[in-house]
C-alpha cells in the first residue's frame, strides 16, 4: 500500500479509525493476522485486519455453493429421418417429453441423406406432426428451418 494512512477495521468488525499505514501493519502483525484492503477507491482506503487465507477459503466455499445452486439448462438433440416409422417416432417423442420435463431444451432434427433432399415434404410432414404432438407440453423456441441437409426446430417446456 502506498498511501500514508488508512481507515482501519479490526477482526471483530469494529472501527479503529484513521491510522498511519505502518501502524496498521504493525497492529495486524502483532495479532498474527493480515492487513487487507477492502475498499481502495475511497480516501483514505478502508483496510481490515483478518486471516487472509481463511478469507479466501470462505470465498471459494461461497462460490462453490452458489455454483451448485444454479441450474444449468442443457440442450438435448433428438434426430429423425424423413421416413421414420411409427414406433420409432413414438419412442423418440416420449424421450423428447421426458427431456422437456427434466427442464432441458430439445432440438428436434430431421436428417436428410442423399436423394432424400428431393423430397423435403416428407421431412416437413414429420416436423409438422411433431409440432402438433408437442403443442400441449412445449413452446417452439426456434421454428423449423433448414440448415444445410437438416430441418431443425428448438422446443422448451411450456410456461404455466
PDB file of C-alpha atoms in Angstrom:
ATOM      1  CA  UNK A   1       0.000   0.000   0.000  1.00  0.00           C
ATOM      2  CA  UNK A   2       1.396   3.355  -0.990  1.00  0.00           C
ATOM      3  CA  UNK A   3      -0.969   5.624   0.932  1.00  0.00           C
ATOM      4  CA  UNK A   4       0.176   7.374   4.129  1.00  0.00           C
ATOM      5  CA  UNK A   5      -2.899   6.479   6.205  1.00  0.00           C
ATOM      6  CA  UNK A   6      -5.811   4.035   6.123  1.00  0.00           C
ATOM      7  CA  UNK A   7      -9.174   3.642   7.837  1.00  0.00           C
ATOM      8  CA  UNK A   8      -8.712   0.514   9.953  1.00  0.00           C
ATOM      9  CA  UNK A   9     -11.304  -2.103  10.939  1.00  0.00           C
ATOM     10  CA  UNK A  10     -10.249  -4.852  13.338  1.00  0.00           C
ATOM     11  CA  UNK A  11     -11.040  -8.591  13.133  1.00  0.00           C
ATOM     12  CA  UNK A  12     -14.297  -8.224  15.126  1.00  0.00           C
ATOM     13  CA  UNK A  13     -15.631  -5.606  12.712  1.00  0.00           C
ATOM     14  CA  UNK A  14     -15.315  -2.563  14.983  1.00  0.00           C
ATOM     15  CA  UNK A  15     -13.737   0.540  13.509  1.00  0.00           C
ATOM     16  CA  UNK A  16     -10.403   1.633  14.985  1.00  0.00           C
ATOM     17  CA  UNK A  17     -10.176   4.839  12.948  1.00  0.00           C
ATOM     18  CA  UNK A  18      -7.741   6.527  10.583  1.00  0.00           C
ATOM     19  CA  UNK A  19      -4.182   5.398  11.367  1.00  0.00           C
ATOM     20  CA  UNK A  20      -0.837   5.546   9.533  1.00  0.00           C
ATOM     21  CA  UNK A  21      -0.271   2.577   7.213  1.00  0.00           C
ATOM     22  CA  UNK A  22       2.866   1.458   9.048  1.00  0.00           C
ATOM     23  CA  UNK A  23       0.992   1.407  12.372  1.00  0.00           C
ATOM     24  CA  UNK A  24      -1.873  -0.587  10.805  1.00  0.00           C
ATOM     25  CA  UNK A  25       0.636  -3.153   9.503  1.00  0.00           C
ATOM     26  CA  UNK A  26       2.243  -3.373  12.965  1.00  0.00           C
ATOM     27  CA  UNK A  27      -1.167  -3.920  14.646  1.00  0.00           C
ATOM     28  CA  UNK A  28      -2.016  -6.700  12.173  1.00  0.00           C
ATOM     29  CA  UNK A  29       1.395  -8.345  12.614  1.00  0.00           C
ATOM     30  CA  UNK A  30       1.154  -8.200  16.421  1.00  0.00           C
ATOM     31  CA  UNK A  31      -2.165 -10.068  16.243  1.00  0.00           C
ATOM     32  CA  UNK A  32      -0.758 -12.622  13.793  1.00  0.00           C
ATOM     33  CA  UNK A  33      -3.177 -11.575  11.033  1.00  0.00           C
ATOM     34  CA  UNK A  34      -3.032  -9.803   7.672  1.00  0.00           C
ATOM     35  CA  UNK A  35      -3.951  -6.263   6.650  1.00  0.00           C
ATOM     36  CA  UNK A  36      -6.354  -6.491   3.700  1.00  0.00           C
ATOM     37  CA  UNK A  37      -7.523  -3.531   1.626  1.00  0.00           C
ATOM     38  CA  UNK A  38     -11.326  -3.763   1.410  1.00  0.00           C
ATOM     39  CA  UNK A  39     -12.247  -0.517  -0.375  1.00  0.00           C
ATOM     40  CA  UNK A  40      -9.461   1.047  -2.436  1.00  0.00           C
ATOM     41  CA  UNK A  41     -11.449   3.746  -4.241  1.00  0.00           C
ATOM     42  CA  UNK A  42     -12.264   5.871  -1.148  1.00  0.00           C
ATOM     43  CA  UNK A  43      -9.939   8.293   0.644  1.00  0.00           C
ATOM     44  CA  UNK A  44      -8.441   7.108   2.928  1.00  0.00           C
ATOM     45  CA  UNK A  45      -8.729   3.466   1.755  1.00  0.00           C
ATOM     46  CA  UNK A  46     -10.511   1.051   4.099  1.00  0.00           C
ATOM     47  CA  UNK A  47      -8.383  -1.831   5.411  1.00  0.00           C
ATOM     48  CA  UNK A  48      -9.411  -4.739   7.579  1.00  0.00           C
ATOM     49  CA  UNK A  49      -7.383  -6.954   9.894  1.00  0.00           C
ATOM     50  CA  UNK A  50      -8.164 -10.587   9.038  1.00  0.00           C
ATOM     51  CA  UNK A  51      -6.732 -14.002   8.285  1.00  0.00           C
ATOM     52  CA  UNK A  52      -6.430 -13.675   4.510  1.00  0.00           C
ATOM     53  CA  UNK A  53      -6.040 -17.422   3.870  1.00  0.00           C
ATOM     54  CA  UNK A  54      -9.233 -18.152   5.810  1.00  0.00           C
ATOM     55  CA  UNK A  55     -10.999 -15.336   3.933  1.00  0.00           C
ATOM     56  CA  UNK A  56     -10.016 -16.792   0.534  1.00  0.00           C
ATOM     57  CA  UNK A  57     -11.136 -20.256   1.655  1.00  0.00           C
ATOM     58  CA  UNK A  58     -14.560 -18.944   2.752  1.00  0.00           C
ATOM     59  CA  UNK A  59     -14.950 -17.028  -0.529  1.00  0.00           C
ATOM     60  CA  UNK A  60     -14.215 -20.176  -2.546  1.00  0.00           C
ATOM     61  CA  UNK A  61     -16.732 -22.150  -0.438  1.00  0.00           C
ATOM     62  CA  UNK A  62     -19.396 -19.483  -1.090  1.00  0.00           C
ATOM     63  CA  UNK A  63     -18.635 -19.540  -4.825  1.00  0.00           C
ATOM     64  CA  UNK A  64     -18.919 -23.349  -4.927  1.00  0.00           C
ATOM     65  CA  UNK A  65     -22.238 -23.250  -3.050  1.00  0.00           C
ATOM     66  CA  UNK A  66     -23.612 -20.613  -5.428  1.00  0.00           C
ATOM     67  CA  UNK A  67     -22.481 -22.633  -8.450  1.00  0.00           C
ATOM     68  CA  UNK A  68     -24.093 -25.767  -7.045  1.00  0.00           C
ATOM     69  CA  UNK A  69     -27.425 -23.969  -6.563  1.00  0.00           C
ATOM     70  CA  UNK A  70     -27.732 -22.594 -10.084  1.00  0.00           C
ATOM     71  CA  UNK A  71     -29.470 -24.812 -12.633  1.00  0.00           C
ATOM     72  CA  UNK A  72     -27.787 -25.228 -15.996  1.00  0.00           C
ATOM     73  CA  UNK A  73     -30.219 -25.749 -18.863  1.00  0.00           C
ATOM     74  CA  UNK A  74     -28.959 -28.482 -21.138  1.00  0.00           C
ATOM     75  CA  UNK A  75     -29.681 -28.841 -24.824  1.00  0.00           C
ATOM     76  CA  UNK A  76     -30.689 -32.315 -25.973  1.00  0.00           C
ATOM     77  CA  UNK A  77     -30.940 -33.257 -29.634  1.00  0.00           C
ATOM     78  CA  UNK A  78     -33.276 -35.920 -30.996  1.00  0.00           C
ATOM     79  CA  UNK A  79     -32.725 -36.916 -34.630  1.00  0.00           C
ATOM     80  CA  UNK A  80     -35.386 -38.166 -37.012  1.00  0.00           C
ATOM     81  CA  UNK A  81     -35.281 -39.303 -40.623  1.00  0.00           C
ATOM     82  CA  UNK A  82     -37.903 -38.315 -43.229  1.00  0.00           C
ATOM     83  CA  UNK A  83     -39.248 -41.881 -43.260  1.00  0.00           C
ATOM     84  CA  UNK A  84     -39.146 -42.568 -39.504  1.00  0.00           C
ATOM     85  CA  UNK A  85     -41.533 -45.442 -38.722  1.00  0.00           C
ATOM     86  CA  UNK A  86     -44.430 -45.091 -36.268  1.00  0.00           C
ATOM     87  CA  UNK A  87     -42.914 -46.979 -33.314  1.00  0.00           C
ATOM     88  CA  UNK A  88     -39.595 -45.149 -33.625  1.00  0.00           C
ATOM     89  CA  UNK A  89     -41.441 -41.834 -33.868  1.00  0.00           C
ATOM     90  CA  UNK A  90     -43.457 -42.552 -30.685  1.00  0.00           C
ATOM     91  CA  UNK A  91     -40.309 -43.700 -28.860  1.00  0.00           C
ATOM     92  CA  UNK A  92     -38.441 -40.506 -29.761  1.00  0.00           C
ATOM     93  CA  UNK A  93     -41.485 -38.370 -28.940  1.00  0.00           C
ATOM     94  CA  UNK A  94     -41.604 -39.947 -25.472  1.00  0.00           C
ATOM     95  CA  UNK A  95     -37.910 -39.125 -24.984  1.00  0.00           C
ATOM     96  CA  UNK A  96     -38.490 -35.514 -26.041  1.00  0.00           C
ATOM     97  CA  UNK A  97     -41.280 -35.196 -23.449  1.00  0.00           C
ATOM     98  CA  UNK A  98     -39.009 -36.668 -20.734  1.00  0.00           C
ATOM     99  CA  UNK A  99     -36.209 -34.254 -21.609  1.00  0.00           C
ATOM    100  CA  UNK A 100     -38.612 -31.303 -21.504  1.00  0.00           C
ATOM    101  CA  UNK A 101     -39.962 -32.356 -18.091  1.00  0.00           C
ATOM    102  CA  UNK A 102     -36.368 -32.537 -16.779  1.00  0.00           C
ATOM    103  CA  UNK A 103     -36.004 -28.864 -17.757  1.00  0.00           C
ATOM    104  CA  UNK A 104     -33.845 -29.371 -20.839  1.00  0.00           C
ATOM    105  CA  UNK A 105     -34.305 -27.641 -24.156  1.00  0.00           C
ATOM    106  CA  UNK A 106     -34.749 -30.055 -27.050  1.00  0.00           C
ATOM    107  CA  UNK A 107     -33.581 -29.643 -30.630  1.00  0.00           C
ATOM    108  CA  UNK A 108     -35.501 -31.915 -32.992  1.00  0.00           C
ATOM    109  CA  UNK A 109     -33.562 -32.507 -36.200  1.00  0.00           C
ATOM    110  CA  UNK A 110     -34.720 -34.295 -39.325  1.00  0.00           C
ATOM    111  CA  UNK A 111     -31.651 -35.519 -41.205  1.00  0.00           C
ATOM    112  CA  UNK A 112     -31.805 -35.873 -44.985  1.00  0.00           C
ATOM    113  CA  UNK A 113     -29.328 -38.119 -46.810  1.00  0.00           C
ATOM    114  CA  UNK A 114     -28.549 -38.391 -50.495  1.00  0.00           C
ATOM    115  CA  UNK A 115     -31.596 -38.158 -52.745  1.00  0.00           C
ATOM    116  CA  UNK A 116     -33.950 -37.553 -49.822  1.00  0.00           C
ATOM    117  CA  UNK A 117     -33.320 -33.827 -50.374  1.00  0.00           C
ATOM    118  CA  UNK A 118     -35.578 -34.091 -53.443  1.00  0.00           C
ATOM    119  CA  UNK A 119     -38.469 -34.985 -51.141  1.00  0.00           C
ATOM    120  CA  UNK A 120     -38.244 -32.326 -48.439  1.00  0.00           C
ATOM    121  CA  UNK A 121     -42.017 -32.573 -47.993  1.00  0.00           C
ATOM    122  CA  UNK A 122     -41.618 -35.952 -46.191  1.00  0.00           C
ATOM    123  CA  UNK A 123     -39.403 -34.333 -43.587  1.00  0.00           C
ATOM    124  CA  UNK A 124     -41.691 -31.326 -43.300  1.00  0.00           C
ATOM    125  CA  UNK A 125     -44.638 -33.652 -42.611  1.00  0.00           C
ATOM    126  CA  UNK A 126     -42.689 -35.312 -39.785  1.00  0.00           C
ATOM    127  CA  UNK A 127     -41.829 -31.871 -38.352  1.00  0.00           C
ATOM    128  CA  UNK A 128     -45.441 -30.647 -38.607  1.00  0.00           C
ATOM    129  CA  UNK A 129     -46.624 -33.792 -36.841  1.00  0.00           C
ATOM    130  CA  UNK A 130     -44.017 -33.202 -34.139  1.00  0.00           C
ATOM    131  CA  UNK A 131     -45.202 -29.602 -33.680  1.00  0.00           C
ATOM    132  CA  UNK A 132     -48.802 -30.806 -33.248  1.00  0.00           C
ATOM    133  CA  UNK A 133     -47.867 -33.646 -30.861  1.00  0.00           C
ATOM    134  CA  UNK A 134     -45.765 -31.359 -28.653  1.00  0.00           C
ATOM    135  CA  UNK A 135     -48.157 -28.395 -28.719  1.00  0.00           C
ATOM    136  CA  UNK A 136     -49.683 -29.142 -25.290  1.00  0.00           C
ATOM    137  CA  UNK A 137     -46.347 -29.586 -23.454  1.00  0.00           C
ATOM    138  CA  UNK A 138     -43.832 -27.409 -25.304  1.00  0.00           C
ATOM    139  CA  UNK A 139     -43.368 -23.998 -26.854  1.00  0.00           C
ATOM    140  CA  UNK A 140     -41.464 -23.723 -30.121  1.00  0.00           C
ATOM    141  CA  UNK A 141     -38.457 -21.570 -29.270  1.00  0.00           C
ATOM    142  CA  UNK A 142     -36.957 -21.644 -32.773  1.00  0.00           C
ATOM    143  CA  UNK A 143     -39.393 -22.512 -35.576  1.00  0.00           C
ATOM    144  CA  UNK A 144     -38.482 -25.232 -38.108  1.00  0.00           C
ATOM    145  CA  UNK A 145     -35.861 -24.170 -40.637  1.00  0.00           C
ATOM    146  CA  UNK A 146     -33.438 -25.854 -42.996  1.00  0.00           C
ATOM    147  CA  UNK A 147     -29.749 -25.800 -42.081  1.00  0.00           C
ATOM    148  CA  UNK A 148     -27.967 -27.496 -44.961  1.00  0.00           C
ATOM    149  CA  UNK A 149     -29.266 -31.103 -45.078  1.00  0.00           C
ATOM    150  CA  UNK A 150     -31.096 -30.826 -41.738  1.00  0.00           C
ATOM    151  CA  UNK A 151     -34.504 -29.473 -40.796  1.00  0.00           C
ATOM    152  CA  UNK A 152     -34.365 -28.321 -37.162  1.00  0.00           C
ATOM    153  CA  UNK A 153     -36.647 -26.818 -34.535  1.00  0.00           C
ATOM    154  CA  UNK A 154     -35.998 -25.990 -30.874  1.00  0.00           C
ATOM    155  CA  UNK A 155     -38.501 -26.689 -28.084  1.00  0.00           C
ATOM    156  CA  UNK A 156     -38.735 -25.699 -24.445  1.00  0.00           C
ATOM    157  CA  UNK A 157     -41.215 -26.642 -21.729  1.00  0.00           C
ATOM    158  CA  UNK A 158     -44.406 -24.592 -21.847  1.00  0.00           C
ATOM    159  CA  UNK A 159     -44.536 -21.959 -19.110  1.00  0.00           C
ATOM    160  CA  UNK A 160     -47.543 -22.111 -16.837  1.00  0.00           C
TER     161      UNK A 160
END
